[in-house]
Tab-separated table of C-alpha atoms and ligand atoms in Angstrom:
chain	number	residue	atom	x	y	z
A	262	UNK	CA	76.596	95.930	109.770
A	263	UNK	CA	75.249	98.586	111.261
A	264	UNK	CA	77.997	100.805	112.174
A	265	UNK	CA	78.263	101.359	108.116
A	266	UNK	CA	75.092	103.121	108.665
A	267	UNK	CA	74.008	107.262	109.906
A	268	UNK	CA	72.097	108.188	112.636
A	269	UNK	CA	69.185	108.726	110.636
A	270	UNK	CA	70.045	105.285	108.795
A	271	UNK	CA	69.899	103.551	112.367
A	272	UNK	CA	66.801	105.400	113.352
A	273	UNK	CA	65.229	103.464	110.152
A	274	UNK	CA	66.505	100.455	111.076
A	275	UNK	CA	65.071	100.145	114.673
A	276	UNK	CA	61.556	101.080	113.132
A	277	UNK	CA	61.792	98.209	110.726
A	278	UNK	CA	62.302	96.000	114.132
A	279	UNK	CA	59.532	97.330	115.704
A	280	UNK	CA	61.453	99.434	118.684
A	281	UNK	CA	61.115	103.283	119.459
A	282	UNK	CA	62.990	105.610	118.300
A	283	UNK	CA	65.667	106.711	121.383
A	284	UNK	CA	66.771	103.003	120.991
A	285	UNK	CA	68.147	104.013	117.796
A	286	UNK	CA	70.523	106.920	119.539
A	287	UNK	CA	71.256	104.287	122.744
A	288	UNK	CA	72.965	102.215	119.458
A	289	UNK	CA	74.507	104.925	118.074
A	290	UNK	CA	75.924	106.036	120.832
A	291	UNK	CA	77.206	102.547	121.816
A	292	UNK	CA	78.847	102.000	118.347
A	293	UNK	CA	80.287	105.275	118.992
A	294	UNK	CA	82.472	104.133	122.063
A	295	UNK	CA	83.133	100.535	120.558
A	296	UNK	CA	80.778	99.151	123.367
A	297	UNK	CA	80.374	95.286	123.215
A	298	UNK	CA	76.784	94.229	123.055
A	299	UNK	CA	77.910	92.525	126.614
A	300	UNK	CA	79.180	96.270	127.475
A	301	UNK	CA	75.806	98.373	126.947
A	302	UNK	CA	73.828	98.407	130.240
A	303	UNK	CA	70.796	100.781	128.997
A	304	UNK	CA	69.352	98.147	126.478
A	305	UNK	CA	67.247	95.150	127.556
A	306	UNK	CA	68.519	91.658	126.626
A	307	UNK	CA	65.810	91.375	124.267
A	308	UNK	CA	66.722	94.272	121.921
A	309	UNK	CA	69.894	93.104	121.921
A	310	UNK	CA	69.547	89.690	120.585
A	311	UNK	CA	67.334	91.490	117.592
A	312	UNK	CA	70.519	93.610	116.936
A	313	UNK	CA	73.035	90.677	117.644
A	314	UNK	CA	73.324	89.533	113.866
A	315	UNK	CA	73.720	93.193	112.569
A	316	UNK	CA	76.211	94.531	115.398
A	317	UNK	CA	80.332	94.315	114.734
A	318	UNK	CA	82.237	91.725	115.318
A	319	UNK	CA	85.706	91.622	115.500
A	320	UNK	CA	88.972	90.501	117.181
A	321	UNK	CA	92.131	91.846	117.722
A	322	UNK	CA	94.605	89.832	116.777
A	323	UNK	CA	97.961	91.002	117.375
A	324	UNK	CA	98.947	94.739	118.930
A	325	UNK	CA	102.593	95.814	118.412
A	326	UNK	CA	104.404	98.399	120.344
A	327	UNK	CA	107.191	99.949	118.973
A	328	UNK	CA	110.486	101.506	120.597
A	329	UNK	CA	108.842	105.093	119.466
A	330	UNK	CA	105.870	104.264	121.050
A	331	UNK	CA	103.818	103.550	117.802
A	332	UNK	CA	101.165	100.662	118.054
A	333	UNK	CA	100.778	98.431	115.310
A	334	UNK	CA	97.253	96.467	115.167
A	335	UNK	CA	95.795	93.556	113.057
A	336	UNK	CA	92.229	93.325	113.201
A	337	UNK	CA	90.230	90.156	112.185
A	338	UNK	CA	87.008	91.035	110.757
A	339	UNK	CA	83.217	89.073	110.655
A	340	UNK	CA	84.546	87.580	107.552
A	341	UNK	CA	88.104	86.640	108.854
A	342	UNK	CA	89.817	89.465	106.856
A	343	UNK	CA	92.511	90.642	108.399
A	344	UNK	CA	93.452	94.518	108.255
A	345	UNK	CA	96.714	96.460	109.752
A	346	UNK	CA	95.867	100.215	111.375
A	347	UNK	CA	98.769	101.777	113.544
A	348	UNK	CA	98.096	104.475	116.390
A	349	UNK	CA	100.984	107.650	116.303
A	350	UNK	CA	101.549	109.803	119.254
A	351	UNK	CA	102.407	113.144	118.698
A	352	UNK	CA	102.902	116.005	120.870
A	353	UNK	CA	98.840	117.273	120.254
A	354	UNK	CA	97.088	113.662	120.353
A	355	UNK	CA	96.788	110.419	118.573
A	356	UNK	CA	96.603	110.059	115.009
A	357	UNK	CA	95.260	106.536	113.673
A	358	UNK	CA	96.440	105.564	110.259
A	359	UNK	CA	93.817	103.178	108.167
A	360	UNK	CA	93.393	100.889	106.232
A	361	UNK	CA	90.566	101.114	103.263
A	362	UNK	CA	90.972	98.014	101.362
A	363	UNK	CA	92.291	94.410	102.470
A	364	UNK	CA	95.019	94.081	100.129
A	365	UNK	CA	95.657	96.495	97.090
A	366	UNK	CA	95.529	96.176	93.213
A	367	UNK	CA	97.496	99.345	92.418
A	368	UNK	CA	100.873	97.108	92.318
A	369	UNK	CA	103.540	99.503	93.451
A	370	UNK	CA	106.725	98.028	93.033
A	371	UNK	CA	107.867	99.365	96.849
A	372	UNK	CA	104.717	98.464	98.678
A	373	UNK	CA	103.951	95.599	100.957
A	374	UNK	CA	100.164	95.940	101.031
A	375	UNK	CA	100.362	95.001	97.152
A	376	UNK	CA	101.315	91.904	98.067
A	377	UNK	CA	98.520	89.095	96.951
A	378	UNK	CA	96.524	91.688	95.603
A	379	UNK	CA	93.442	93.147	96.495
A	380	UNK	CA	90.818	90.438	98.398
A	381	UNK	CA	88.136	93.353	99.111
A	382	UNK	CA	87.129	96.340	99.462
A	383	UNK	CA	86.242	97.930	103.201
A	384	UNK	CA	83.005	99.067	104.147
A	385	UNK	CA	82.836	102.658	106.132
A	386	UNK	CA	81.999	100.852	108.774
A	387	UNK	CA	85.178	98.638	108.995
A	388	UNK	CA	87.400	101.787	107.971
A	389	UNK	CA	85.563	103.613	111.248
A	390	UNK	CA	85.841	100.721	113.388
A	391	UNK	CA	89.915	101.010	113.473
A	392	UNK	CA	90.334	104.046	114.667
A	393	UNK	CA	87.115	103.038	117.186
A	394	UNK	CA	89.180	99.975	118.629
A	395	UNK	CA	92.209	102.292	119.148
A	396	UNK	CA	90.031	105.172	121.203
A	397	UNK	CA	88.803	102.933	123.258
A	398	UNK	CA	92.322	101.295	124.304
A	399	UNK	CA	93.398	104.602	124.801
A	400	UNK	CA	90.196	104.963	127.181
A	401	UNK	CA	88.581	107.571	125.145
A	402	UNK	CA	84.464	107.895	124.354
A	403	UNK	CA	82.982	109.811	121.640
A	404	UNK	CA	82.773	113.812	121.193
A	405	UNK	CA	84.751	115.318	123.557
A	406	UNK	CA	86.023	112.028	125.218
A	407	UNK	CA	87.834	111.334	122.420
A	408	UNK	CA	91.632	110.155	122.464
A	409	UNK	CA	92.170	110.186	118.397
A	410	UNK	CA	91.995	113.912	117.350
A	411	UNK	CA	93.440	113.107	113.832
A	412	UNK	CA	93.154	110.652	111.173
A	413	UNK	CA	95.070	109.546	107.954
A	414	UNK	CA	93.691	107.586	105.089
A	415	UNK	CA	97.553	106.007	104.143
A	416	UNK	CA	97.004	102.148	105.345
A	417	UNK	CA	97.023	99.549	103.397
A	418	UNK	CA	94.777	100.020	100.119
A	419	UNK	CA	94.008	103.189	97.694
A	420	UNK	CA	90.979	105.028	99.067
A	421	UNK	CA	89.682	106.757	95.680
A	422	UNK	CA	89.414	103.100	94.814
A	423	UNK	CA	86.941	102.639	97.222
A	424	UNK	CA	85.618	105.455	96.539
A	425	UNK	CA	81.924	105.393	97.772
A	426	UNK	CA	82.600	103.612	101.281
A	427	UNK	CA	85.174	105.976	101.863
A	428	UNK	CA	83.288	109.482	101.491
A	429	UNK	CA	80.844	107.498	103.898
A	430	UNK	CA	83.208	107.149	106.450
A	431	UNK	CA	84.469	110.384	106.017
A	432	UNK	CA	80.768	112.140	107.054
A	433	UNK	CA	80.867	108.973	109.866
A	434	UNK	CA	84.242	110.195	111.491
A	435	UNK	CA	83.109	113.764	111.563
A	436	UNK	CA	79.298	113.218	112.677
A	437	UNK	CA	78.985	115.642	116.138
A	438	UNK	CA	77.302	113.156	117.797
A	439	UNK	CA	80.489	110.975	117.154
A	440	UNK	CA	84.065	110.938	117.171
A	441	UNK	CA	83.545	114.224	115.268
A	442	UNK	CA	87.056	114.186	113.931
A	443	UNK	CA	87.212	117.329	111.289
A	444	UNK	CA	88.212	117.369	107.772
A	445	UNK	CA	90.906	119.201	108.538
A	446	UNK	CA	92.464	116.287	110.781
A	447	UNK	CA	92.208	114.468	108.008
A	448	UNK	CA	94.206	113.606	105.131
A	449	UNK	CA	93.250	111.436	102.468
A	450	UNK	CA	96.460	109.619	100.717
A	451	UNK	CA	95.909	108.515	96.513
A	452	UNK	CA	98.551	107.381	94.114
A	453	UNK	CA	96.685	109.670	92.025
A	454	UNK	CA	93.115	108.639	90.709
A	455	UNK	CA	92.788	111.869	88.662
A	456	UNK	CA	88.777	111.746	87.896
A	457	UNK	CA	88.488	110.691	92.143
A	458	UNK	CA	90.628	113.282	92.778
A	459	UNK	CA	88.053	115.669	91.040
A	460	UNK	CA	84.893	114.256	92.204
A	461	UNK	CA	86.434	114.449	95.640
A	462	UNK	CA	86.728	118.383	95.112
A	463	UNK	CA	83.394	118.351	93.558
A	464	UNK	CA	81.619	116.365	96.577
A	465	UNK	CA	82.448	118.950	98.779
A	466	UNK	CA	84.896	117.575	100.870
A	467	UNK	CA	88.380	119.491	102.022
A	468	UNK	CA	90.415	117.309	103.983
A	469	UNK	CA	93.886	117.058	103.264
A	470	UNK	CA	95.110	116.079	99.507
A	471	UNK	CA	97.968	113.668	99.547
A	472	UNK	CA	99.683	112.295	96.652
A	473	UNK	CA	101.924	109.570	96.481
A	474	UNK	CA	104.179	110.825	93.272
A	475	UNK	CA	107.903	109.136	94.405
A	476	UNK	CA	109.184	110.293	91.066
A	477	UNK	CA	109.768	113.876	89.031
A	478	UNK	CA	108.386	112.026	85.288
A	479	UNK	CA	106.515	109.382	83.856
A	480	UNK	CA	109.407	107.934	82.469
A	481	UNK	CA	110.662	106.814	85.867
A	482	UNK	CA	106.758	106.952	87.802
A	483	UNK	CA	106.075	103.867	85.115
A	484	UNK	CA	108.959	101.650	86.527
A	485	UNK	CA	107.481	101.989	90.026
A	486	UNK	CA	104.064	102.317	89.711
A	487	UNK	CA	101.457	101.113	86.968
A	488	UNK	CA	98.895	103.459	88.218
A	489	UNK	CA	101.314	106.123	85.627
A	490	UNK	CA	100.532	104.306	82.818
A	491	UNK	CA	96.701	105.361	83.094
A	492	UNK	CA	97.459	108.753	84.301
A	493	UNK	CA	100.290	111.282	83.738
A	494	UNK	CA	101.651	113.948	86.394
A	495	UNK	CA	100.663	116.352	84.499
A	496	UNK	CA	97.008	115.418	84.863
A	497	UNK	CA	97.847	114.529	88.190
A	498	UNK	CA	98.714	118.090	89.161
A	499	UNK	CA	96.108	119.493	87.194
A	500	UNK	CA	93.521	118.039	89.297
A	501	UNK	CA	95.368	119.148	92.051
A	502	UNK	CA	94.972	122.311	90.609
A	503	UNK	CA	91.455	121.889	90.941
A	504	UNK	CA	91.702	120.617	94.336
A	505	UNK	CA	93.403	123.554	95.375
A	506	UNK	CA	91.052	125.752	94.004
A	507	UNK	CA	87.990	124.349	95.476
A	508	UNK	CA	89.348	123.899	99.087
A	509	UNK	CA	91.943	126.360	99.500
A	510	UNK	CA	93.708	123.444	101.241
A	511	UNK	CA	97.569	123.339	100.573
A	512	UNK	CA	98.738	119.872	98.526
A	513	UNK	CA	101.421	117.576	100.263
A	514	UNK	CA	103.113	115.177	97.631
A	515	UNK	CA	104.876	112.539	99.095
A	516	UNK	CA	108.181	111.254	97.731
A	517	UNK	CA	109.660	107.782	99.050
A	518	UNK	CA	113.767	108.209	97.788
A	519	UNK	CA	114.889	104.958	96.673
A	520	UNK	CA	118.496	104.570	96.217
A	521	UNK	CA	119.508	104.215	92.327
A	522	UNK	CA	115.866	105.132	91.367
A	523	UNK	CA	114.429	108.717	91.900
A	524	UNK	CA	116.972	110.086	94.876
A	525	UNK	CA	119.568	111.874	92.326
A	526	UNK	CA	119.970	115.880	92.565
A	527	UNK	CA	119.180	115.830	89.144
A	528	UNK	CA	115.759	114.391	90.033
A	529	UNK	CA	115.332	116.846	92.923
A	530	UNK	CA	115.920	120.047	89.886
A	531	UNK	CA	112.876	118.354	87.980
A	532	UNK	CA	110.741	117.578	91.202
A	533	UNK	CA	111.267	121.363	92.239
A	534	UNK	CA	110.595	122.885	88.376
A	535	UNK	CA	106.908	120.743	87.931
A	536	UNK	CA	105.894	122.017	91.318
A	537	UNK	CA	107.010	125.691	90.728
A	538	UNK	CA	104.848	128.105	91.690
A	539	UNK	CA	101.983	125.410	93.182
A	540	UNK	CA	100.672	125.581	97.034
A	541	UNK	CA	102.356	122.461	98.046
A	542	UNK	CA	104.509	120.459	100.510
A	543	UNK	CA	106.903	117.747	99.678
A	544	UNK	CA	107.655	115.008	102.303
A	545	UNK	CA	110.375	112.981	101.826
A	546	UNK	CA	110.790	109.549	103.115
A	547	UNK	CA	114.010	107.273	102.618
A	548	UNK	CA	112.302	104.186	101.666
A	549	UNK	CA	111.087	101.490	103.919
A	550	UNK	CA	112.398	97.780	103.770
A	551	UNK	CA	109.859	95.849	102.765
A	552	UNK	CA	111.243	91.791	102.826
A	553	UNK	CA	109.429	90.670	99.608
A	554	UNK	CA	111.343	93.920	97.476
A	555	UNK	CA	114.345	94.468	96.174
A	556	UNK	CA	114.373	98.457	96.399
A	557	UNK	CA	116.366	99.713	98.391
A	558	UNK	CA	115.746	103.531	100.611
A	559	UNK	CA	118.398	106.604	101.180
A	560	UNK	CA	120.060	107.124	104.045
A	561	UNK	CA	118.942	109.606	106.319
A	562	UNK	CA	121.896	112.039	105.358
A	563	UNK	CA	121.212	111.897	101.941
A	564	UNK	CA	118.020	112.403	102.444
A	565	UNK	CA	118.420	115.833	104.102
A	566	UNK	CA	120.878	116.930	101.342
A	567	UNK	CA	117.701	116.351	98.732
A	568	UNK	CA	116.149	118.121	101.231
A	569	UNK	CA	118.117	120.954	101.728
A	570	UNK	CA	118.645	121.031	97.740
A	571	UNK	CA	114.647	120.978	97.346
A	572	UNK	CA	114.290	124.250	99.793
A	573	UNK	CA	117.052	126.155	98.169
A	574	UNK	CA	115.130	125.785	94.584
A	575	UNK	CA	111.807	126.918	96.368
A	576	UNK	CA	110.187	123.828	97.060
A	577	UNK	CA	109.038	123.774	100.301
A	578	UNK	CA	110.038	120.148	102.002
A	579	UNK	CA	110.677	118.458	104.723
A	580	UNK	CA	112.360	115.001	105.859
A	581	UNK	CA	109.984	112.518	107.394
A	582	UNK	CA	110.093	111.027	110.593
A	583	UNK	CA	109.800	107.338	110.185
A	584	UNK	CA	108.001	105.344	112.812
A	585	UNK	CA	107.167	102.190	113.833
A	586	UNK	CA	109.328	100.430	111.306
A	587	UNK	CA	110.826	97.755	113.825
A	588	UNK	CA	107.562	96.767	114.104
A	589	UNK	CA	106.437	96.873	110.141
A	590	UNK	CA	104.082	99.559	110.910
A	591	UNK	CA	105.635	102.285	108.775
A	592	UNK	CA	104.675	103.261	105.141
A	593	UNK	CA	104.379	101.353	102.901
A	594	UNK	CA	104.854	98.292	105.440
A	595	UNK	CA	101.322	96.814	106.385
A	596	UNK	CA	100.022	93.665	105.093
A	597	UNK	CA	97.001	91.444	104.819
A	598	UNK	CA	98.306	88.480	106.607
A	599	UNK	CA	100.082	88.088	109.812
A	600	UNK	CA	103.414	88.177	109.020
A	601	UNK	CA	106.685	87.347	110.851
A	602	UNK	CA	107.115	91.061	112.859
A	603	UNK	CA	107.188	89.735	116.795
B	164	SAH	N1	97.295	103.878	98.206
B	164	SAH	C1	97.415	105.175	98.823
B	164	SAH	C2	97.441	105.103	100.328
B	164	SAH	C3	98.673	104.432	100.891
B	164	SAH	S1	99.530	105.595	101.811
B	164	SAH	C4	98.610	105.887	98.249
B	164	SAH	O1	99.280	105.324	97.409
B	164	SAH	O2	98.847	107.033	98.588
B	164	SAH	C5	101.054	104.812	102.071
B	164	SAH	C6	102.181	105.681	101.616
B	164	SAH	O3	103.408	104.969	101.812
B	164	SAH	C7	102.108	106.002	100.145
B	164	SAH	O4	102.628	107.286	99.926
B	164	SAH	C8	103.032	104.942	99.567
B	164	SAH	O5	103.471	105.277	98.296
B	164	SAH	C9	104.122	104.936	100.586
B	164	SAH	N2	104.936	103.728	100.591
B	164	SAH	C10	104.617	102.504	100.125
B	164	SAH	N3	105.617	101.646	100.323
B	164	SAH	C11	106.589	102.344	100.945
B	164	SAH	C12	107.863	101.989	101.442
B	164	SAH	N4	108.335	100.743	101.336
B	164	SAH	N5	108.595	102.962	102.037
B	164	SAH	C13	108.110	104.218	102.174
B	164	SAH	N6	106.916	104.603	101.737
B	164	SAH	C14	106.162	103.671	101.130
């Protein structure tokens, strides 16, 4: 597919077919403002039928709006996968949320997008194409035409588990020529790969470190998410440690409160004492219902009373605003499959 590939990549791939090289920008360019081949009016009929097989295809299959005007979208790909992106409005532009992987095999015990598993990885292409399909329905073009201004990797899947495709996207989203989206509107959610989270650092990339912890020790991590039995949060914040130190960019860890679980006071005292003296955020998030799960979120009160407990110990938090949950596009909430939300 060729919006997986560079500029220079493309340029490569319309000498192999024979054509000169400013096709290879006319493409680019197209891909860039989710043209259909139908669409492009500066390419002859001809070149297009050698690019046909190569060009993305896709349908959308269902767009949500919810009350808070969040848009929830499933996207059927060439190969009939189906992957969930939502579209936020806030006060300075759209951010698109994304999917990286159809499915997930990190097995949270919270998380809908677990559900069934992973099916496949998604290529940079597919990851770019989301947030491509949502510009354009907002009317916006490439550079500065562009209606997305930020982007966030927390979809369904674990991006440092599709590792490659995703630094690939990441140099796609911010090409110049493109929507050149900056690493700094973007920010890259993990349930903590600690070597990824290194090689990230090391690769030379900066956008914003995210880390799904949801619990203040091991003990209680394990009962919610496997990925703790491979790596401890002490690792974990080591590497954010290193993240830190490479970037200079500030850490956010994000902490869904699930009632019973990891939303006591005493667990907010241990939360705020491992994060002492670190360059981070916490956001807290009273859990999303998620049908197939028995765990059950905070209420909002509660949740600013962690809150408010968090700040007065040092830890710099804040309460998250949910959105889109009426129509299951909130955290934790997006799926594979079309399921039963209207
Ligand atoms: N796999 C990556 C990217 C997913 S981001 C990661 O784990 O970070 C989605 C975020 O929503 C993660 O922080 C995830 O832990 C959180 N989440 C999952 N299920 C949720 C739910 N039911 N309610 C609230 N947050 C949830």
């Amino acid at each position: 597919m060729i919006l997986d590939l560079t500029l220079g990549e493309i340029y490569e791939y319309v000498e192999k077919l024979g054509l000169p090289k400013f096709r290879g920008k006319q493409i680019f360019d197209a891909l860039m403002q989710c043209k259909t081949l139908e669409e492009i009016t500066n390419i002859p009929q001809v070149v297009k039928d050698k690019i046909e097989k190569d060009y993305p295809k896709y349908n959308i299959l269902k767009l949500l709006e919810s009350k808070d005007g969040t848009k929830k979208m499933a996207l059927e790909l060439a190969d009939k996968s189906i992957v969930e992106s939502v579209l936020l409005k806030y006060k300075y532009g759209y951010t698109v949320c994304v999917s990286t992987q159809v499915g997930c095999r990190m097995g949270c015990k919270f998380c809908a997008s677990t559900i069934g598993g992973l099916q496949r990885n998604l290529s940079a292409g597919e990851i770019l194409l989301q947030i491509l399909v949502f510009n354009k329905l907002l009317g916006g073009g490439s550079k500065d035409e562009r209606k997305v201004t930020n982007v966030v990797l927390m979809g369904a899947g674990e991006p440092l588990d599709n590792y490659e495709n995703v630094i690939s996207f990441l140099r796609l989203v911010s090409n110049p020529d493109g929507l050149n989206i900056s690493q700094r509107n973007i920010s890259l959610s993990t349930c903590g790969i600690v070597p990824k989270i290194r090689q990230l650092a090391d690769d030379g990339f900066n956008v914003t470190l995210t880390i799904s912890l949801h619990a203040p020790n091991d003990e209680i991590r394990k009962t919610i998410m496997p990925i703790a039995n491979a790596f401890t949060i002490k690792e974990i914040l080591s590497a954010c440690d290193y993240y830190f130190a490479k970037t200079g960019r500030r850490v956010i860890f994000e902490y869904s409160l699930i009632d019973g679980v990891n939303a006591s006071e005493e667990n907010m005292r241990e939360l705020s004492k491992i994060l002492k003296g670190k360059a981070c955020h916490v956001n807290l998030i009273p859990l999303n219902s998620v049908k197939e799960k028995n765990l059950i979120g905070v209420n909002r009160k509660k949740a600013y009373v962690l809150c408010g407990l968090l700040e007065r110990l040092g830890t710099s938090a804040t309460v998250r605003r949910t959105m889109g949950e009426d129509i299951e596009g909130a955290c934790g909430q997006l799926r594979n499959k079309l399921g039963g939300a209207r």
